[in-house]
Each structure stands twice: as structure tokens, then as C-alpha cells.
Backbone as a ProteinNet text record, in pm:
[ID]
protein_1_A
[PRIMARY]
MYECRVTADFAAAHFLRDYHGKCENLHGHNYKVYAHVRGRELDAGGMLIDFTILKDALRAVIKKLDHTNLNDIAAFDQNPSAERIARFIYEQMLASLSSQGLDLSGKNGGIKLYAIDVFETDTSRARYIAD
[TERTIARY]
-1319.6	-1265.7	-1141.9	-1134.8	-1019.6	-939.5	-808.9	-724.6	-622.8	-602.4	-498.8	-407.6	-283.4	-185.8	-98.2	-69.9	28.6	134.6	249.8	365.5	424.8	476.7	552	660.5	758.9	870.6	887.1	940.5	981	1091.9	1167.6	1274	1237.6	1256.2	1223.8	1301.3	1311.3	1374.9	1266.7	1300.6	1212	1287.5	1225.6	1271.7	1147.6	1161.4	1047.4	1059.8	963.4	956.7	908.7	933.8	887.6	939.8	1050.7	1114.1	1253.8	1298	1429.2	1518	1599.9	1689	1735.9	1805	1866.4	1764.8	1641.7	1540.4	1484.5	1526.1	1485.9	1570.3	1677.6	1761	1712.8	1735	1698.8	1771.5	1695.5	1750.8	1655.8	1692.3	1607.9	1585.7	1484.4	1451.5	1418.9	1438.9	1385.3	1262.7	1147.5	1023.2	968.4	905.3	829	685.4	590.6	449.5	371.2	284.9	191	50.1	-30.7	-172.3	-253.8	-340.3	-420.6	-567.3	-628.4	-771.3	-835.8	-955.8	-1029.1	-1170.8	-1225.9	-1365.4	-1411	-1540	-1599.1	-1637.3	-1655.1	-1704.3	-1602.5	-1591.5	-1507.3	-1593.9	-1531	-1607.4	-1627.1	-1689.4	-1719.4	-1593.5	-1481.6	-1354.9	-1278	-1336.9	-1272.5	-1170.1	-1179.7	-1083.8	-1155.2	-1083.7	-1133	-1123.3	-1007.2	-982.1	-868.5	-871.8	-763.6	-638	-530.2	-406.1	-359.4	-378.5	-332.7	-400.5	-529.4	-602.4	-545	-521.8	-469.5	-326.4	-242	-103.7	-98.5	-181	-181.3	-220.2	-318.9	-362.1	-251.2	-184.1	-74.9	41.6	78.6	191.9	166	41.5	8.6	35.1	4.1	30.3	180.1	245.6	389.4	466.3	420	486	489.1	386.3	380.8	483.4	525.3	615	760.4	783.1	916.5	1013.5	1129.4	1237.8	1194.4	1119.9	1078.9	1129.6	1118.9	1131	987.4	950.6	811.6	761.8	852.7	812.3	752.9	778.5	723.6	579.8	526.1	388.7	296.9	205.7	121.4	43.7	1.9	-80.5	-10	121.1	195.5	220.5	181.9	196	336.8	434.8	576.6	619.3	538.7	574.1	537.6	612.8	578.7	626	557.2	586.7	537.4	585.4	539.9	389.3	336.4	192.4	113.7	160.6	92.7	106.9	220.6	240.8	142.7	125.3	33.1	-109.5	-153	-289.2	-302.8	-202.9	-203.6	-219.6	-141.8	-149.2	-288.9	-342.5	-477.4	-579	-578.4	-676.7	-662.2	-540.3	-515.8	-558.1	-529.1	-570.4	-721.8	-787.9	-933.9	-997.1	-945.1	-997.8	-973.3	-856.8	-823.1	-913.9	-931.3	-1017.2	-1161.7	-1205	-1341.2	-1364.3	-1264	-1277	-1288.3	-1247.6	-1260	-1390.6	-1474.5	-1601.1	-1592.5	-1480.8	-1462.3	-1478.1	-1570.3	-1594	-1522.3	-1410.3	-1336.5	-1347.4	-1459.4	-1482.1	-1528.3	-1572.4	-1621.3	-1765.2	-1829.4	-1970.4	-2056	-2160.7	-2254.6	-2187.3	-2081.7	-2017.8	-1930.8	-1898.6	-1817.2	-1668.6	-1590.3	-1444.4	-1397.8	-1295.6	-1246.9	-1096.2	-1051.9	-910.5	-888.5	-831.7	-831.5	-716.2	-595	-479.4	-367	-286.8	-164.3	-50.5	52.2	173.9	283.1	353.6	468.8	589.4	687.6	812.4	918.9	977.6	1093.5	1219.6	1220.8	1329.6	1264.7	1345.1	1290.8	1230.4	1269.3	1224.7	1132.1	1097.8	1014	899.7	777.2	658.5	549.9	477.2	355.7	241.1	125.5	8.2	-108.7	-179.3	-306.3	-414.9	-511.1	-622.7	-749.2	-820.9	-947.9	-1050.3	-1127.3	-1230.6	-1366.6
1229.9	1152.3	1224.5	1237.8	1297.9	1188.3	1208.9	1115.2	1192.5	1149.8	1204.6	1090.2	1124.3	1023.1	1078.6	996.2	1030.9	921.5	954.5	866.2	853	735.7	713.3	610.3	603.6	510.8	431.1	311	234.4	138.4	96.4	-1.4	-126.8	-242.6	-368.1	-482.5	-590.6	-712.9	-815.9	-910.3	-1023.2	-1129.5	-1244.2	-1349.4	-1415.5	-1478.5	-1539.2	-1691.3	-1756.7	-1901.9	-1942.8	-2062.9	-2116.2	-2035.2	-1969.9	-1893.2	-1951.3	-1966.7	-2025	-1918.3	-1861.8	-1754.7	-1678.3	-1568.4	-1497.3	-1437.4	-1415.6	-1356.1	-1454.8	-1581.4	-1675.7	-1656.2	-1578.7	-1544.8	-1414.5	-1400	-1276.5	-1158.5	-1056	-934.9	-819.4	-699.4	-584.9	-494.4	-408.2	-308.5	-176.6	-71	60	77.6	41.5	42.2	183.8	207.2	329.1	286.3	355.8	321	441.7	419.4	521.1	472.1	559.7	531.1	624.4	565.8	641.2	642.4	758.3	774.1	834.8	784.5	835.8	871.7	966.3	1002.4	1100.1	1111.7	1199	1336.3	1346.8	1472.4	1533	1663.3	1735.9	1788.4	1810.3	1865.6	2016.5	2079.1	2222.7	2306.7	2255.1	2327.1	2298.5	2218.9	2189.3	2077.4	1992.5	1883.2	1748.7	1651.5	1514.8	1460.1	1478.9	1438	1524.4	1548.1	1622.6	1534.9	1584.1	1507.1	1461.5	1544.8	1511.2	1384.9	1371.7	1252.3	1128.5	1137.2	1024.1	991.1	1093.2	1070.1	1008.3	1056.6	1001.8	854.7	817.7	677.4	589.7	637	560.3	548.9	657.4	655	565.3	556.9	468.7	322.3	284.7	146.8	125	219.6	209	193.4	260.4	253	108.8	28.9	-111.9	-197.4	-151.7	-229.8	-185.5	-60.9	-2.3	-71.5	-105.4	-168.2	-297.3	-379.4	-510.7	-617.3	-742.2	-855.2	-887	-859.8	-875.9	-1019.1	-1116.2	-1255.5	-1279.4	-1191	-1204.5	-1156.2	-1095.9	-1044.9	-1154.4	-1200.9	-1316.6	-1300.7	-1180.5	-1157.8	-1200	-1205.8	-1241	-1391	-1469.1	-1613.9	-1654.7	-1588.6	-1618.3	-1593.2	-1522.1	-1492.1	-1347.6	-1252.3	-1111.1	-1057.1	-1098	-1045.8	-901.1	-828.5	-689.7	-685.4	-787.1	-793.1	-805.3	-892.2	-910	-786.6	-722.3	-599.1	-492.3	-480.5	-381	-406.2	-530.9	-560.9	-535.1	-571.3	-546.6	-397.5	-315.4	-170.7	-119.8	-167.8	-128.6	-161.1	-284.5	-327.9	-251.8	-229.3	-156.5	-10.2	51.8	191.1	203.7	114.7	118.9	104	12.3	-8.1	115.1	173.6	292.3	409.6	432.4	542.1	517.6	392	356.5	382.1	353	375.8	524.2	608	753.7	805.6	711.8	750.3	786	752.7	783.1	655.7	656.3	541.8	565.7	497.9	509.1	381	311.4	187	212.8	334.7	367.5	328	271.5	231.8	356	339.7	449.1	567.6	539.9	644.7	739.8	706.8	794.5	781.5	843.9	838.8	695.6	655	517.8	515.7	441.7	407.6	308	354.7	281.6	182.1	225.5	139	171.6	68.6	82.9	29.1	110.5	68.9	47.8	-63.4	-90	-111.9	-24.6	-34.5	-96.6	-207.7	-263	-190.6	-151.4	-72.3	29.9	115.4	214.1	149	25.4	-39.6	-158.9	-186.3	-303	-263.1	-273	-229	-335.1	-351.2	-431.8	-337.8	-364.3	-280.4	-367.2	-322.4	-383.5	-283.7	-328.3	-243.3	-298.4	-212.2	-252.1	-272.3	-379.7	-402.2	-363.6
-1392.2	-1281.1	-1228.2	-1097.5	-1031.8	-962.8	-951.8	-879.1	-798.6	-675	-587.7	-547	-517.4	-477.2	-367.3	-266.9	-165	-163.4	-109.2	-111.3	28.1	57.5	181	152.4	240.8	226.9	354.7	340.6	457.8	418.5	517.7	497.7	574.7	512.2	578.2	513.7	590.1	541.5	511.2	424.6	398.3	321.1	310.1	219.5	163.3	48.2	-19.1	-18.2	43.3	38.3	-100.6	-136.1	-265	-383.4	-363.5	-469.9	-487.2	-610	-633.6	-696	-614.5	-657	-535.4	-559.4	-447.7	-350.2	-392.5	-303.6	-201.4	-210.2	-106.7	19.3	8	123	184.9	313.7	383	318.8	284.5	224.8	255.2	218.9	249.2	130.2	146.4	44.4	112.8	39.6	75.8	-13.3	41.3	-34	-49.6	-161	-183.6	-209.9	-147.3	-159.8	-208.8	-307.6	-355.1	-323.4	-267	-243.7	-332.3	-415.4	-511.9	-469.6	-477.7	-450	-573.3	-609.6	-725.2	-686	-760.7	-740.9	-847.5	-860.9	-963.5	-910.6	-780.4	-722.4	-625.6	-628.6	-533.8	-420.4	-305.7	-193.2	-211.9	-115	-125.2	-138.1	-86.4	-96.2	-223.6	-313.5	-440.9	-433.1	-328.6	-312.7	-320.1	-370.7	-368.3	-225.6	-164.1	-25.8	27.7	155	220.6	217.5	158.3	150.6	288.7	390.1	524.6	576.3	552.3	595.6	527.6	399.9	323.8	366.2	381.7	425.2	563.7	654.6	790.4	790.7	711.2	704.2	646.6	542.4	483.3	580.7	643.7	737.4	857.3	902	1014.8	978.7	855.9	812.2	794.6	731.8	706.3	837.7	940.5	1071.8	1122.7	1091	1132.2	1057.1	938.8	853.4	861.1	895	889	984.7	932.4	1007.4	1076.6	1002.7	1052.1	955.6	1000.6	910.2	871.1	750.3	706.1	719.7	720.6	738.3	876.8	971.6	1106.6	1117.8	1012.4	1013.5	959.2	1043.9	1012.3	881.9	850.5	730.3	601.6	602.9	481.8	468.2	566.7	561	518.3	576.6	549.8	405.7	329.1	190.3	157.1	210.8	190.6	55.3	-48.5	-182.4	-190.1	-287.1	-306.5	-330.1	-398.3	-423.7	-293.1	-204.3	-75.7	12.6	5	82.2	34.7	-95.7	-150.8	-102.8	-104	-57.7	92.3	170.1	314.1	342.8	272.8	293	256.4	144.7	103.9	214.2	260.1	359.8	491	533.5	657.7	645.7	531.4	510.9	507.8	435.6	425.7	564	644.6	779.9	867.2	855.8	934.1	898.1	770.6	725.5	764.8	755.7	794.9	943.7	1025.4	1170.2	1203.4	1108.8	1124.9	1064.2	1017	958	811	747.1	604.8	523	430.3	343.4	211.5	193.1	67.3	-14	1.9	-71.4	-214.4	-243.4	-376.5	-400.4	-299.3	-314.3	-334.2	-408.3	-435.8	-505.3	-580.9	-659.2	-580.1	-455.5	-371.4	-400.2	-315.7	-327.5	-303.4	-377.6	-366.5	-348.5	-245.7	-237	-349.8	-457.5	-583.9	-596.4	-564	-588.1	-492	-465.5	-387.7	-472.8	-491.7	-561.2	-457.8	-468.8	-383	-473.5	-459.5	-535.2	-446.1	-491.2	-422.2	-467.5	-592.5	-650.3	-743.2	-800.9	-895	-1018.9	-1047.8	-1170.2	-1146.7	-1020.4	-990.7	-899.4	-953.1	-880.6	-887.8	-776.4	-775.2	-739.7	-796.3	-770.5	-728.7	-624.3	-586.5	-622.7	-703.7	-745	-682.8	-613.9	-553.8	-663.9	-653	-755.3	-704.6
[MASK]
+++++++++++++++++++++++++++++++++++++++++++++++++++++++++++++++++++++++++++++++++++++++++++++++++++++++++++++++++++++++++++++++++++

């Protein structure tokens, strides 16, 4: 099994509803995101996937989030936790890659967009893993 990973960063504000503590107040993070792709077969050039394709897909999603109040994005239902952000990035990347004719669903043993890691800090990470 091969795995590739690309990284991107963004800054955004948010607050958490139904949370009792300081994170219920508006605050911000400098998020770091890792996108992981897995597969068993390499292409003719010896690559699992072109890093540029993967980076471009991740950066396109990050651009939608950068310097925003994440609570204003309907997909988060006013509760943009790191877990929800990770799933949002996964879904947006998969749709973007699919629109380019790339199937990273992992069906039929192909390449799979496997996981998205979202770090709020160096010590706090949420991961969404595609099943």
C-alpha cells in the first residue's frame, strides 16, 4: 500500500455552540490540513498521484475557508468543529477531483482519498477517514 500526503494552511474564526468553555466565544486558529491518498498501484511514471493535482484540489477548498468566520458557512450548521471541517474538506476535495474526471473514492481497488487531518494547534487534531 502506498500513501501520499499534501499539506495546506488557513486562518479562520469560529465559535462552538453547545459547548461550555472558552471556545463558545468567537476566536480564531491557524489551521493546518493534511490530505492523505492511498492506493496499491502506481501509474506508469511510478507515482500514486501527481502531487500538483492533489495540492490544487486541497488549496481550492482551503481558499473557501481562509479568513472567514466558519460559522457563516451553512455546511457547518453553526458548529464548525475540527471534525466537521475535516469532513467538509474531504467532501469538497472528492467532488472537485471527480469533476476533473478523477475517481478517488477507492472503489474497485483504485486510489482513495483516505483521510483529512485538521490541526487547530500543534497538539490538537481531528481526522475524517473515508469508509
